[in-house]
Amino acid sequence: MNDTADRRDTPANQQWGGRFAAGPAAIMEDINASIGFDKKLWRQDIQGSLAHAAMLGKIGIIAAEDVAAITAGLGGIAQEIEAGTFPFATALEDIHMNIEARLTERIGEAGKRLHTARSRNDQVATDFRLWVRDALDGLTVQISDLMRALAARAAGHAADPMPGFTHLQTAQPVTFGHHLLAYVEMLDRDRGRLADARRRMNVSPLGSAALAGTSFPIDRDMTAAALGFDRPSANSLDAVSDRDFALEFLAAAAISAMHLSRLAEEIVIWCSAPYRFIRLSDAFTTGSSIMPQKRNPDAAELVRAKTGRVTGALVGLLMVMKGLPLAYAKDMQEDKEPVFDAAEAWALSLAATAGMVRDMTPDIARMREFAGSGFATATDLADWLVRVLKLPFRSAHHVTGTLVGLAEQKGVDLAGLTLEEMRAIEPGITAEVFSVLTVEASVASRVSHGGTAPANVAREAARWLSVLS
Ligand code: ARG
């Protein structure tokens, strides 16, 4: 294709077309335009422009009448966009030029003064930061909601035993409440990562202009404060080329999505026919078009899968950024779609997970039955030998292993062995040992800080519910 091929017959861009005689090739317009996705930034773009115009007016860089016209004009544009009547144009590339061109259409000369002492480089850095900050705040609320759902279920099942696994092999009994609260801890760290990222991102790039700052006597503290930022950025080159805020957001998203994926995987396992630990209602399952007995946990599977795209977004943006010399390069326009997509996937996953947690009906009797199978209280027997007979733990482990082997041979549980059979292996054992072999005794004994004892779990669930209220 030569450079005159397939032009769309557009005139040179009205925002920067002074030295351009003609418009771009069609393919140039297609690859260059971001309006298809960055229209999502319209609220932040208007917010930034309002703050910038007010500052220009206060300093006297533009006249008060111009500020009034710009403010009213931007208000009208917000209404148009909300009503769906705004004429978005691909030829105007992005949300910044679409809004500015429309402003000039609506208010004339004053509209052309808005871009004094700024550039699209600091403008987009500001808009995108504001968008990520808003998304981060919304997601924090959603994470808290899921934590609340988990803590409420945990409070209801603080004393209900289930098998605890390592290697997905029966290990020791835990309570269902304890298991659910493990996810509350993970989600709390996810909130913490967002809070940390928010603190670092809350710096205003506005007024860094294209890359070097500006010769106009602007007040960057004023615009920073108006936009809820803690302070203006210290280095103009860094400010227009920094996308760490988006990367930190995506890193927090990737870790949190990984947590949600683990819970989703457990839900899939718990719902499966061999387990049947929980049941999801019609509201969170689908049927099969061929197998009438099926009740598929599709929501959980999709939460598990969305982790892939969230992590992909993080890796994708890291690759976009990794070789960029200072300062702005158009590569950075590719920062938005992964963030928008990951934010949406994360929000959906949080909402679906909260829905499933509230919806699920645990089968307490079945969990209790399996909690006691697989010699789950073998550690309790070993601990008893240490505590009562003063055996060294390694010896107790050996004795218990021999008893487990014997029980396995006879096809019974540890509690199914007779006292005589036990004494044949360790003569010191007394009938008292049977008191530690029940699932209830096992979980009740785990009173160490952070352990699964029902009293601990009830206290932790109550603490979380009050923290989250
Ligand atoms: N649409 C652009 C972006 O998303 C805005 C900044 C363009 N700046 C420039 N110098 N071409 O990055």
GROMACS .gro file of C-alpha atoms and ligand atoms in nm:
model
  481
    1MET     CA    1   0.000   0.000   0.000
    2ASN     CA    2   0.150   0.341  -0.087
    3ASP     CA    3   0.103   0.641   0.135
    4THR     CA    4  -0.180   0.794  -0.060
    5ALA     CA    5  -0.378   0.471  -0.077
    6ASP     CA    6  -0.719   0.441   0.076
    7ARG     CA    7  -0.749   0.781   0.237
    8ARG     CA    8  -1.082   0.854   0.395
    9ASP     CA    9  -1.076   1.199   0.248
   10THR     CA   10  -1.064   1.360   0.587
   11PRO     CA   11  -0.907   1.700   0.627
   12ALA     CA   12  -0.598   1.738   0.844
   13ASN     CA   13  -0.670   1.696   1.214
   14GLN     CA   14  -0.815   2.019   1.348
   15GLN     CA   15  -0.636   1.988   1.683
   16TRP     CA   16  -0.283   1.958   1.548
   17GLY     CA   17  -0.318   1.983   1.172
   18GLY     CA   18  -0.138   2.316   1.119
   19ARG     CA   19   0.147   2.169   0.924
   20PHE     CA   20  -0.047   1.878   0.777
   21ALA     CA   21  -0.201   1.919   0.432
   22ALA     CA   22  -0.414   1.609   0.442
   23GLY     CA   23  -0.563   1.349   0.670
   24PRO     CA   24  -0.415   1.008   0.747
   25ALA     CA   25  -0.439   0.689   0.548
   26ALA     CA   26  -0.737   0.484   0.659
   27ILE     CA   27  -0.516   0.223   0.814
   28MET     CA   28  -0.325   0.495   1.002
   29GLU     CA   29  -0.652   0.624   1.143
   30ASP     CA   30  -0.750   0.272   1.248
   31ILE     CA   31  -0.428   0.188   1.425
   32ASN     CA   32  -0.394   0.534   1.578
   33ALA     CA   33  -0.743   0.588   1.716
   34SER     CA   34  -0.819   0.498   2.076
   35ILE     CA   35  -1.165   0.652   2.102
   36GLY     CA   36  -1.323   0.306   2.073
   37PHE     CA   37  -1.198   0.223   2.422
   38ASP     CA   38  -1.075   0.543   2.587
   39LYS     CA   39  -1.424   0.697   2.576
   40LYS     CA   40  -1.448   0.518   2.913
   41LEU     CA   41  -1.231   0.803   3.047
   42TRP     CA   42  -1.480   1.077   2.963
   43ARG     CA   43  -1.580   1.162   3.319
   44GLN     CA   44  -1.217   1.185   3.430
   45ASP     CA   45  -1.127   1.389   3.121
   46ILE     CA   46  -1.396   1.644   3.201
   47GLN     CA   47  -1.302   1.644   3.570
   48GLY     CA   48  -0.939   1.716   3.478
   49SER     CA   49  -1.033   1.989   3.232
   50LEU     CA   50  -1.259   2.162   3.484
   51ALA     CA   51  -0.976   2.171   3.738
   52HIS     CA   52  -0.726   2.290   3.478
   53ALA     CA   53  -0.956   2.567   3.350
   54ALA     CA   54  -1.036   2.691   3.700
   55MET     CA   55  -0.662   2.710   3.776
   56LEU     CA   56  -0.584   2.894   3.449
   57GLY     CA   57  -0.858   3.143   3.538
   58LYS     CA   58  -0.740   3.196   3.893
   59ILE     CA   59  -0.385   3.272   3.782
   60GLY     CA   60  -0.517   3.498   3.504
   61ILE     CA   61  -0.373   3.289   3.220
   62ILE     CA   62  -0.721   3.286   3.066
   63ALA     CA   63  -1.010   3.524   3.134
   64ALA     CA   64  -1.286   3.456   3.386
   65GLU     CA   65  -1.548   3.463   3.105
   66ASP     CA   66  -1.355   3.191   2.924
   67VAL     CA   67  -1.350   2.976   3.238
   68ALA     CA   68  -1.725   3.024   3.274
   69ALA     CA   69  -1.785   2.930   2.911
   70ILE     CA   70  -1.555   2.625   2.935
   71THR     CA   71  -1.721   2.509   3.255
   72ALA     CA   72  -2.070   2.539   3.112
   73GLY     CA   73  -1.962   2.383   2.783
   74LEU     CA   74  -1.805   2.081   2.955
   75GLY     CA   75  -2.124   2.041   3.162
   76GLY     CA   76  -2.326   2.030   2.840
   77ILE     CA   77  -2.087   1.774   2.692
   78ALA     CA   78  -2.124   1.553   2.999
   79GLN     CA   79  -2.500   1.561   2.945
   80GLU     CA   80  -2.459   1.472   2.578
   81ILE     CA   81  -2.237   1.176   2.658
   82GLU     CA   82  -2.473   1.055   2.928
   83ALA     CA   83  -2.770   1.089   2.693
   84GLY     CA   84  -2.585   0.901   2.420
   85THR     CA   85  -2.604   1.192   2.175
   86PHE     CA   86  -2.236   1.292   2.175
   87PRO     CA   87  -2.092   1.264   1.822
   88PHE     CA   88  -1.780   1.050   1.884
   89ALA     CA   89  -1.546   1.071   1.583
   90THR     CA   90  -1.265   0.829   1.504
   91ALA     CA   91  -1.094   1.102   1.304
   92LEU     CA   92  -1.047   1.287   1.634
   93GLU     CA   93  -0.843   0.993   1.766
   94ASP     CA   94  -0.914   0.989   2.133
   95ILE     CA   95  -1.141   1.108   2.411
   96HIS     CA   96  -0.929   1.419   2.477
   97MET     CA   97  -0.955   1.556   2.124
   98ASN     CA   98  -1.317   1.449   2.087
   99ILE     CA   99  -1.419   1.647   2.392
  100GLU     CA  100  -1.200   1.947   2.313
  101ALA     CA  101  -1.324   1.968   1.954
  102ARG     CA  102  -1.685   1.947   2.066
  103LEU     CA  103  -1.621   2.213   2.329
  104THR     CA  104  -1.495   2.452   2.062
  105GLU     CA  105  -1.794   2.365   1.846
  106ARG     CA  106  -2.021   2.457   2.134
  107ILE     CA  107  -1.849   2.768   2.279
  108GLY     CA  108  -1.613   2.892   2.007
  109GLU     CA  109  -1.278   3.066   2.080
  110ALA     CA  110  -1.282   3.000   2.457
  111GLY     CA  111  -1.272   2.627   2.386
  112LYS     CA  112  -0.942   2.671   2.206
  113ARG     CA  113  -0.786   2.826   2.517
  114LEU     CA  114  -0.842   2.521   2.738
  115HIS     CA  115  -0.531   2.342   2.617
  116THR     CA  116  -0.300   2.623   2.733
  117ALA     CA  117  -0.018   2.494   2.956
  118ARG     CA  118  -0.105   2.128   2.918
  119SER     CA  119  -0.053   1.844   2.672
  120ARG     CA  120  -0.238   1.527   2.598
  121ASN     CA  121   0.054   1.354   2.766
  122ASP     CA  122  -0.015   1.493   3.112
  123GLN     CA  123  -0.386   1.492   3.036
  124VAL     CA  124  -0.405   1.119   2.965
  125ALA     CA  125  -0.175   1.039   3.256
  126THR     CA  126  -0.412   1.233   3.481
  127ASP     CA  127  -0.734   1.089   3.338
  128PHE     CA  128  -0.611   0.733   3.354
  129ARG     CA  129  -0.482   0.772   3.709
  130LEU     CA  130  -0.820   0.908   3.815
  131TRP     CA  131  -0.995   0.617   3.642
  132VAL     CA  132  -0.775   0.356   3.807
  133ARG     CA  133  -0.822   0.527   4.143
  134ASP     CA  134  -1.201   0.517   4.102
  135ALA     CA  135  -1.192   0.152   3.994
  136LEU     CA  136  -0.966   0.068   4.286
  137ASP     CA  137  -1.211   0.228   4.531
  138GLY     CA  138  -1.503   0.034   4.385
  139LEU     CA  139  -1.313  -0.294   4.394
  140THR     CA  140  -1.212  -0.237   4.755
  141VAL     CA  141  -1.581  -0.211   4.844
  142GLN     CA  142  -1.649  -0.533   4.652
  143ILE     CA  143  -1.366  -0.721   4.823
  144SER     CA  144  -1.503  -0.610   5.161
  145ASP     CA  145  -1.845  -0.738   5.059
  146LEU     CA  146  -1.707  -1.081   4.974
  147MET     CA  147  -1.516  -1.085   5.304
  148ARG     CA  148  -1.843  -1.008   5.484
  149ALA     CA  149  -2.021  -1.293   5.306
  150LEU     CA  150  -1.742  -1.537   5.400
  151ALA     CA  151  -1.725  -1.419   5.761
  152ALA     CA  152  -2.102  -1.453   5.801
  153ARG     CA  153  -2.093  -1.813   5.673
  154ALA     CA  154  -1.790  -1.881   5.894
  155ALA     CA  155  -1.978  -1.757   6.201
  156GLY     CA  156  -2.256  -2.005   6.123
  157HIS     CA  157  -2.014  -2.296   6.085
  158ALA     CA  158  -1.751  -2.218   6.346
  159ALA     CA  159  -1.792  -2.561   6.506
  160ASP     CA  160  -1.880  -2.779   6.204
  161PRO     CA  161  -1.594  -3.015   6.117
  162MET     CA  162  -1.472  -3.091   5.769
  163PRO     CA  163  -1.163  -3.277   5.655
  164GLY     CA  164  -0.860  -3.051   5.631
  165PHE     CA  165  -0.632  -3.145   5.344
  166THR     CA  166  -0.268  -3.119   5.249
  167HIS     CA  167  -0.176  -3.256   4.906
  168LEU     CA  168  -0.558  -3.296   4.879
  169GLN     CA  169  -0.510  -3.594   5.113
  170THR     CA  170  -0.701  -3.607   5.441
  171ALA     CA  171  -0.472  -3.445   5.696
  172GLN     CA  172  -0.649  -3.326   6.013
  173PRO     CA  173  -1.005  -3.217   6.085
  174VAL     CA  174  -1.071  -2.843   6.068
  175THR     CA  175  -1.394  -2.651   6.093
  176PHE     CA  176  -1.572  -2.524   5.784
  177GLY     CA  177  -1.571  -2.179   5.941
  178HIS     CA  178  -1.193  -2.190   5.979
  179HIS     CA  179  -1.156  -2.283   5.614
  180LEU     CA  180  -1.374  -1.993   5.500
  181LEU     CA  181  -1.189  -1.745   5.722
  182ALA     CA  182  -0.862  -1.841   5.550
  183TYR     CA  183  -1.001  -1.668   5.241
  184VAL     CA  184  -1.101  -1.363   5.446
  185GLU     CA  185  -0.733  -1.327   5.542
  186MET     CA  186  -0.625  -1.350   5.175
  187LEU     CA  187  -0.882  -1.095   5.068
  188ASP     CA  188  -0.775  -0.861   5.345
  189ARG     CA  189  -0.421  -0.868   5.204
  190ASP     CA  190  -0.571  -0.794   4.861
  191ARG     CA  191  -0.737  -0.486   5.009
  192GLY     CA  192  -0.406  -0.391   5.165
  193ARG     CA  193  -0.228  -0.412   4.831
  194LEU     CA  194  -0.488  -0.180   4.679
  195ALA     CA  195  -0.454   0.063   4.968
  196ASP     CA  196  -0.074   0.067   4.926
  197ALA     CA  197  -0.104   0.119   4.551
  198ARG     CA  198  -0.355   0.398   4.607
  199ARG     CA  199  -0.118   0.584   4.836
  200ARG     CA  200   0.161   0.576   4.576
  201MET     CA  201  -0.060   0.658   4.278
  202ASN     CA  202  -0.229   0.957   4.437
  203VAL     CA  203   0.005   1.213   4.284
  204SER     CA  204  -0.104   1.455   4.012
  205PRO     CA  205   0.074   1.453   3.674
  206LEU     CA  206  -0.136   1.749   3.554
  207GLY     CA  207   0.083   2.047   3.465
  208SER     CA  208   0.380   1.834   3.356
  209ALA     CA  209   0.267   1.928   3.004
  210ALA     CA  210   0.428   1.734   2.717
  211LEU     CA  211   0.740   1.629   2.908
  212ALA     CA  212   0.933   1.932   3.031
  213GLY     CA  213   0.682   2.136   3.229
  214THR     CA  214   0.551   2.470   3.108
  215SER     CA  215   0.655   2.834   3.092
  216PHE     CA  216   0.313   2.946   3.221
  217PRO     CA  217   0.294   3.031   3.593
  218ILE     CA  218   0.054   2.747   3.671
  219ASP     CA  219  -0.051   2.638   4.020
  220ARG     CA  220  -0.010   2.262   4.028
  221ASP     CA  221  -0.101   2.237   4.395
  222MET     CA  222  -0.439   2.384   4.313
  223THR     CA  223  -0.521   2.131   4.040
  224ALA     CA  224  -0.381   1.844   4.247
  225ALA     CA  225  -0.606   1.937   4.539
  226ALA     CA  226  -0.909   1.986   4.316
  227LEU     CA  227  -0.867   1.633   4.181
  228GLY     CA  228  -0.817   1.476   4.524
  229PHE     CA  229  -0.446   1.409   4.473
  230ASP     CA  230  -0.207   1.441   4.767
  231ARG     CA  231   0.047   1.654   4.576
  232PRO     CA  232   0.176   1.732   4.228
  233SER     CA  233   0.438   1.500   4.080
  234ALA     CA  234   0.800   1.611   4.128
  235ASN     CA  235   0.945   1.527   3.787
  236SER     CA  236   0.765   1.609   3.463
  237LEU     CA  237   0.942   1.339   3.260
  238ASP     CA  238   0.852   1.072   3.512
  239ALA     CA  239   0.495   1.198   3.543
  240VAL     CA  240   0.404   1.165   3.176
  241SER     CA  241   0.577   0.831   3.128
  242ASP     CA  242   0.490   0.654   3.453
  243ARG     CA  243   0.235   0.373   3.437
  244ASP     CA  244   0.337   0.206   3.765
  245PHE     CA  245  -0.005   0.289   3.906
  246ALA     CA  246  -0.170   0.076   3.638
  247LEU     CA  247   0.085  -0.202   3.684
  248GLU     CA  248   0.042  -0.206   4.061
  249PHE     CA  249  -0.332  -0.219   4.014
  250LEU     CA  250  -0.293  -0.513   3.776
  251ALA     CA  251  -0.048  -0.688   4.007
  252ALA     CA  252  -0.296  -0.658   4.294
  253ALA     CA  253  -0.568  -0.779   4.056
  254ALA     CA  254  -0.363  -1.080   3.947
  255ILE     CA  255  -0.293  -1.189   4.304
  256SER     CA  256  -0.652  -1.139   4.409
  257ALA     CA  257  -0.785  -1.321   4.102
  258MET     CA  258  -0.551  -1.608   4.193
  259HIS     CA  259  -0.711  -1.619   4.540
  260LEU     CA  260  -1.058  -1.620   4.386
  261SER     CA  261  -0.949  -1.896   4.150
  262ARG     CA  262  -0.840  -2.114   4.443
  263LEU     CA  263  -1.174  -2.068   4.617
  264ALA     CA  264  -1.352  -2.133   4.285
  265GLU     CA  265  -1.157  -2.455   4.245
  266GLU     CA  266  -1.260  -2.564   4.596
  267ILE     CA  267  -1.621  -2.485   4.516
  268VAL     CA  268  -1.594  -2.700   4.200
  269ILE     CA  269  -1.446  -2.985   4.406
  270TRP     CA  270  -1.697  -2.949   4.691
  271CYS     CA  271  -1.989  -2.957   4.444
  272SER     CA  272  -1.865  -3.266   4.262
  273ALA     CA  273  -2.062  -3.588   4.304
  274PRO     CA  274  -1.787  -3.780   4.490
  275TYR     CA  275  -1.753  -3.497   4.746
  276ARG     CA  276  -2.099  -3.338   4.779
  277PHE     CA  277  -1.978  -3.106   5.059
  278ILE     CA  278  -2.190  -2.818   4.930
  279ARG     CA  279  -2.477  -2.766   4.694
  280LEU     CA  280  -2.525  -2.457   4.477
  281SER     CA  281  -2.880  -2.360   4.389
  282ASP     CA  282  -3.026  -2.314   4.041
  283ALA     CA  283  -2.920  -1.950   4.068
  284PHE     CA  284  -2.549  -2.033   4.036
  285THR     CA  285  -2.546  -2.349   3.826
  286THR     CA  286  -2.639  -2.457   3.476
  287GLY     CA  287  -2.775  -2.782   3.342
  288SER     CA  288  -2.645  -3.001   3.065
  289SER     CA  289  -2.829  -3.027   2.734
  290ILE     CA  290  -2.767  -3.402   2.722
  291MET     CA  291  -2.714  -3.526   3.079
  292PRO     CA  292  -3.024  -3.446   3.284
  293GLN     CA  293  -2.859  -3.522   3.618
  294LYS     CA  294  -2.593  -3.250   3.575
  295ARG     CA  295  -2.572  -2.933   3.779
  296ASN     CA  296  -2.261  -2.756   3.661
  297PRO     CA  297  -2.079  -2.493   3.871
  298ASP     CA  298  -2.017  -2.268   3.568
  299ALA     CA  299  -1.982  -1.948   3.769
  300ALA     CA  300  -1.701  -2.102   3.975
  301GLU     CA  301  -1.533  -2.233   3.662
  302LEU     CA  302  -1.548  -1.890   3.499
  303VAL     CA  303  -1.404  -1.722   3.808
  304ARG     CA  304  -1.122  -1.978   3.794
  305ALA     CA  305  -1.067  -1.904   3.424
  306LYS     CA  306  -1.082  -1.524   3.443
  307THR     CA  307  -0.764  -1.536   3.647
  308GLY     CA  308  -0.590  -1.611   3.319
  309ARG     CA  309  -0.697  -1.291   3.149
  310VAL     CA  310  -0.622  -1.078   3.456
  311THR     CA  311  -0.269  -1.217   3.479
  312GLY     CA  312  -0.239  -1.176   3.102
  313ALA     CA  313  -0.324  -0.808   3.139
  314LEU     CA  314  -0.043  -0.759   3.391
  315VAL     CA  315   0.213  -0.939   3.177
  316GLY     CA  316   0.091  -0.760   2.864
  317LEU     CA  317   0.131  -0.413   3.011
  318LEU     CA  318   0.471  -0.499   3.159
  319MET     CA  319   0.580  -0.591   2.806
  320VAL     CA  320   0.439  -0.269   2.661
  321MET     CA  321   0.635  -0.062   2.912
  322LYS     CA  322   0.960  -0.251   2.938
  323GLY     CA  323   1.163  -0.091   2.658
  324LEU     CA  324   1.023   0.261   2.642
  325PRO     CA  325   1.272   0.546   2.655
  326LEU     CA  326   1.154   0.859   2.838
  327ALA     CA  327   0.917   1.021   2.806
  328TYR     CA  328   0.579   0.954   2.640
  329ALA     CA  329   0.552   0.715   2.345
  330LYS     CA  330   0.237   0.611   2.166
  331ASP     CA  331   0.297   0.257   2.287
  332MET     CA  332   0.146   0.379   2.611
  333GLN     CA  333  -0.194   0.410   2.449
  334GLU     CA  334  -0.198   0.030   2.476
  335ASP     CA  335  -0.214   0.064   2.857
  336LYS     CA  336  -0.588   0.108   2.882
  337GLU     CA  337  -0.757  -0.200   2.739
  338PRO     CA  338  -0.580  -0.451   2.965
  339VAL     CA  339  -0.667  -0.242   3.270
  340PHE     CA  340  -1.032  -0.199   3.167
  341ASP     CA  341  -1.061  -0.569   3.089
  342ALA     CA  342  -0.893  -0.685   3.409
  343ALA     CA  343  -1.100  -0.447   3.624
  344GLU     CA  344  -1.419  -0.581   3.470
  345ALA     CA  345  -1.315  -0.945   3.505
  346TRP     CA  346  -1.209  -0.889   3.866
  347ALA     CA  347  -1.532  -0.709   3.956
  348LEU     CA  348  -1.743  -0.983   3.798
  349SER     CA  349  -1.543  -1.254   3.971
  350LEU     CA  350  -1.583  -1.086   4.311
  351ALA     CA  351  -1.957  -1.044   4.261
  352ALA     CA  352  -2.005  -1.403   4.141
  353THR     CA  353  -1.798  -1.542   4.426
  354ALA     CA  354  -1.992  -1.342   4.686
  355GLY     CA  355  -2.311  -1.472   4.524
  356MET     CA  356  -2.195  -1.835   4.544
  357VAL     CA  357  -2.075  -1.801   4.903
  358ARG     CA  358  -2.416  -1.666   5.007
  359ASP     CA  359  -2.597  -1.924   4.796
  360MET     CA  360  -2.418  -2.247   4.888
  361THR     CA  361  -2.578  -2.502   5.119
  362PRO     CA  362  -2.314  -2.704   5.300
  363ASP     CA  363  -2.390  -3.070   5.380
  364ILE     CA  364  -2.265  -3.064   5.737
  365ALA     CA  365  -2.333  -3.432   5.805
  366ARG     CA  366  -2.134  -3.541   5.503
  367MET     CA  367  -1.841  -3.314   5.584
  368ARG     CA  368  -1.844  -3.445   5.942
  369GLU     CA  369  -1.840  -3.805   5.817
  370PHE     CA  370  -1.539  -3.743   5.593
  371ALA     CA  371  -1.364  -3.537   5.859
  372GLY     CA  372  -1.334  -3.857   6.062
  373SER     CA  373  -1.226  -4.085   5.779
  374GLY     CA  374  -0.874  -4.144   5.653
  375PHE     CA  375  -0.726  -4.165   6.007
  376ALA     CA  376  -0.766  -3.788   6.035
  377THR     CA  377  -0.706  -3.799   6.411
  378ALA     CA  378  -0.374  -3.986   6.391
  379THR     CA  379  -0.186  -3.669   6.495
  380ASP     CA  380  -0.414  -3.640   6.799
  381LEU     CA  381  -0.315  -3.994   6.901
  382ALA     CA  382   0.055  -3.913   6.859
  383ASP     CA  383   0.013  -3.589   7.058
  384TRP     CA  384  -0.160  -3.790   7.338
  385LEU     CA  385   0.136  -4.030   7.355
  386VAL     CA  386   0.368  -3.732   7.393
  387ARG     CA  387   0.153  -3.550   7.647
  388VAL     CA  388   0.045  -3.841   7.868
  389LEU     CA  389   0.316  -4.106   7.821
  390LYS     CA  390   0.593  -3.849   7.771
  391LEU     CA  391   0.712  -4.027   7.454
  392PRO     CA  392   0.942  -3.820   7.231
  393PHE     CA  393   0.735  -3.699   6.932
  394ARG     CA  394   0.933  -3.906   6.680
  395SER     CA  395   0.866  -4.225   6.881
  396ALA     CA  396   0.498  -4.134   6.919
  397HIS     CA  397   0.481  -4.082   6.542
  398HIS     CA  398   0.625  -4.431   6.491
  399VAL     CA  399   0.382  -4.599   6.736
  400THR     CA  400   0.088  -4.417   6.575
  401GLY     CA  401   0.203  -4.521   6.229
  402THR     CA  402   0.207  -4.885   6.341
  403LEU     CA  403  -0.145  -4.849   6.487
  404VAL     CA  404  -0.270  -4.689   6.164
  405GLY     CA  405  -0.123  -4.983   5.971
  406LEU     CA  406  -0.302  -5.228   6.200
  407ALA     CA  407  -0.634  -5.042   6.169
  408GLU     CA  408  -0.595  -5.033   5.793
  409GLN     CA  409  -0.539  -5.410   5.790
  410LYS     CA  410  -0.851  -5.468   5.999
  411GLY     CA  411  -1.055  -5.221   5.794
  412VAL     CA  412  -1.146  -5.003   6.093
  413ASP     CA  413  -1.082  -4.650   6.213
  414LEU     CA  414  -0.830  -4.580   6.489
  415ALA     CA  415  -1.118  -4.571   6.738
  416GLY     CA  416  -1.220  -4.915   6.608
  417LEU     CA  417  -0.907  -5.079   6.753
  418THR     CA  418  -0.947  -5.244   7.094
  419LEU     CA  419  -0.745  -5.128   7.393
  420GLU     CA  420  -0.569  -5.468   7.394
  421GLU     CA  421  -0.466  -5.428   7.031
  422MET     CA  422  -0.325  -5.084   7.110
  423ARG     CA  423  -0.144  -5.209   7.423
  424ALA     CA  424   0.019  -5.487   7.223
  425ILE     CA  425   0.204  -5.213   7.039
  426GLU     CA  426   0.245  -4.958   7.323
  427PRO     CA  427   0.175  -5.104   7.668
  428GLY     CA  428   0.139  -4.761   7.832
  429ILE     CA  429  -0.181  -4.674   7.641
  430THR     CA  430  -0.496  -4.645   7.859
  431ALA     CA  431  -0.867  -4.616   7.772
  432GLU     CA  432  -0.835  -4.238   7.803
  433VAL     CA  433  -0.680  -4.235   7.455
  434PHE     CA  434  -1.023  -4.287   7.296
  435SER     CA  435  -1.128  -3.943   7.416
  436VAL     CA  436  -0.887  -3.774   7.173
  437LEU     CA  437  -0.978  -3.985   6.872
  438THR     CA  438  -1.308  -3.811   6.788
  439VAL     CA  439  -1.327  -3.535   6.533
  440GLU     CA  440  -1.491  -3.303   6.785
  441ALA     CA  441  -1.215  -3.355   7.040
  442SER     CA  442  -0.955  -3.304   6.768
  443VAL     CA  443  -1.080  -2.964   6.651
  444ALA     CA  444  -1.161  -2.851   7.006
  445SER     CA  445  -0.800  -2.918   7.106
  446ARG     CA  446  -0.649  -2.688   6.841
  447VAL     CA  447  -0.660  -2.383   7.065
  448SER     CA  448  -0.322  -2.238   6.964
  449HIS     CA  449  -0.330  -1.884   6.825
  450GLY     CA  450  -0.476  -1.911   6.474
  451GLY     CA  451  -0.584  -2.273   6.526
  452THR     CA  452  -0.913  -2.431   6.424
  453ALA     CA  453  -1.077  -2.471   6.768
  454PRO     CA  454  -1.445  -2.367   6.739
  455ALA     CA  455  -1.400  -2.107   7.013
  456ASN     CA  456  -1.115  -1.945   6.812
  457VAL     CA  457  -1.314  -1.957   6.490
  458ALA     CA  458  -1.626  -1.807   6.647
  459ARG     CA  459  -1.420  -1.525   6.795
  460GLU     CA  460  -1.241  -1.455   6.465
  461ALA     CA  461  -1.564  -1.460   6.265
  462ALA     CA  462  -1.720  -1.215   6.509
  463ARG     CA  463  -1.412  -0.993   6.495
  464TRP     CA  464  -1.422  -0.982   6.115
  465LEU     CA  465  -1.793  -0.911   6.109
  466SER     CA  466  -1.743  -0.616   6.338
  467VAL     CA  467  -1.436  -0.490   6.145
  468LEU     CA  468  -1.636  -0.513   5.823
  469SER     CA  469  -1.962  -0.364   5.951
  470ARG     N1  470  -0.460   0.872   2.318
  470ARG     C1  471  -0.332   0.894   2.371
  470ARG     C2  472  -0.296   0.787   2.475
  470ARG     O1  473  -0.382   0.716   2.514
  470ARG     C3  474  -0.327   1.028   2.437
  470ARG     C4  475  -0.190   1.088   2.444
  470ARG     C5  476  -0.142   1.122   2.309
  470ARG     N2  477  -0.024   1.201   2.313
  470ARG     C6  478   0.053   1.219   2.205
  470ARG     N3  479   0.158   1.289   2.218
  470ARG     N4  480   0.022   1.167   2.089
  470ARG     O2  481  -0.185   0.770   2.516
   0.00000   0.00000   0.00000
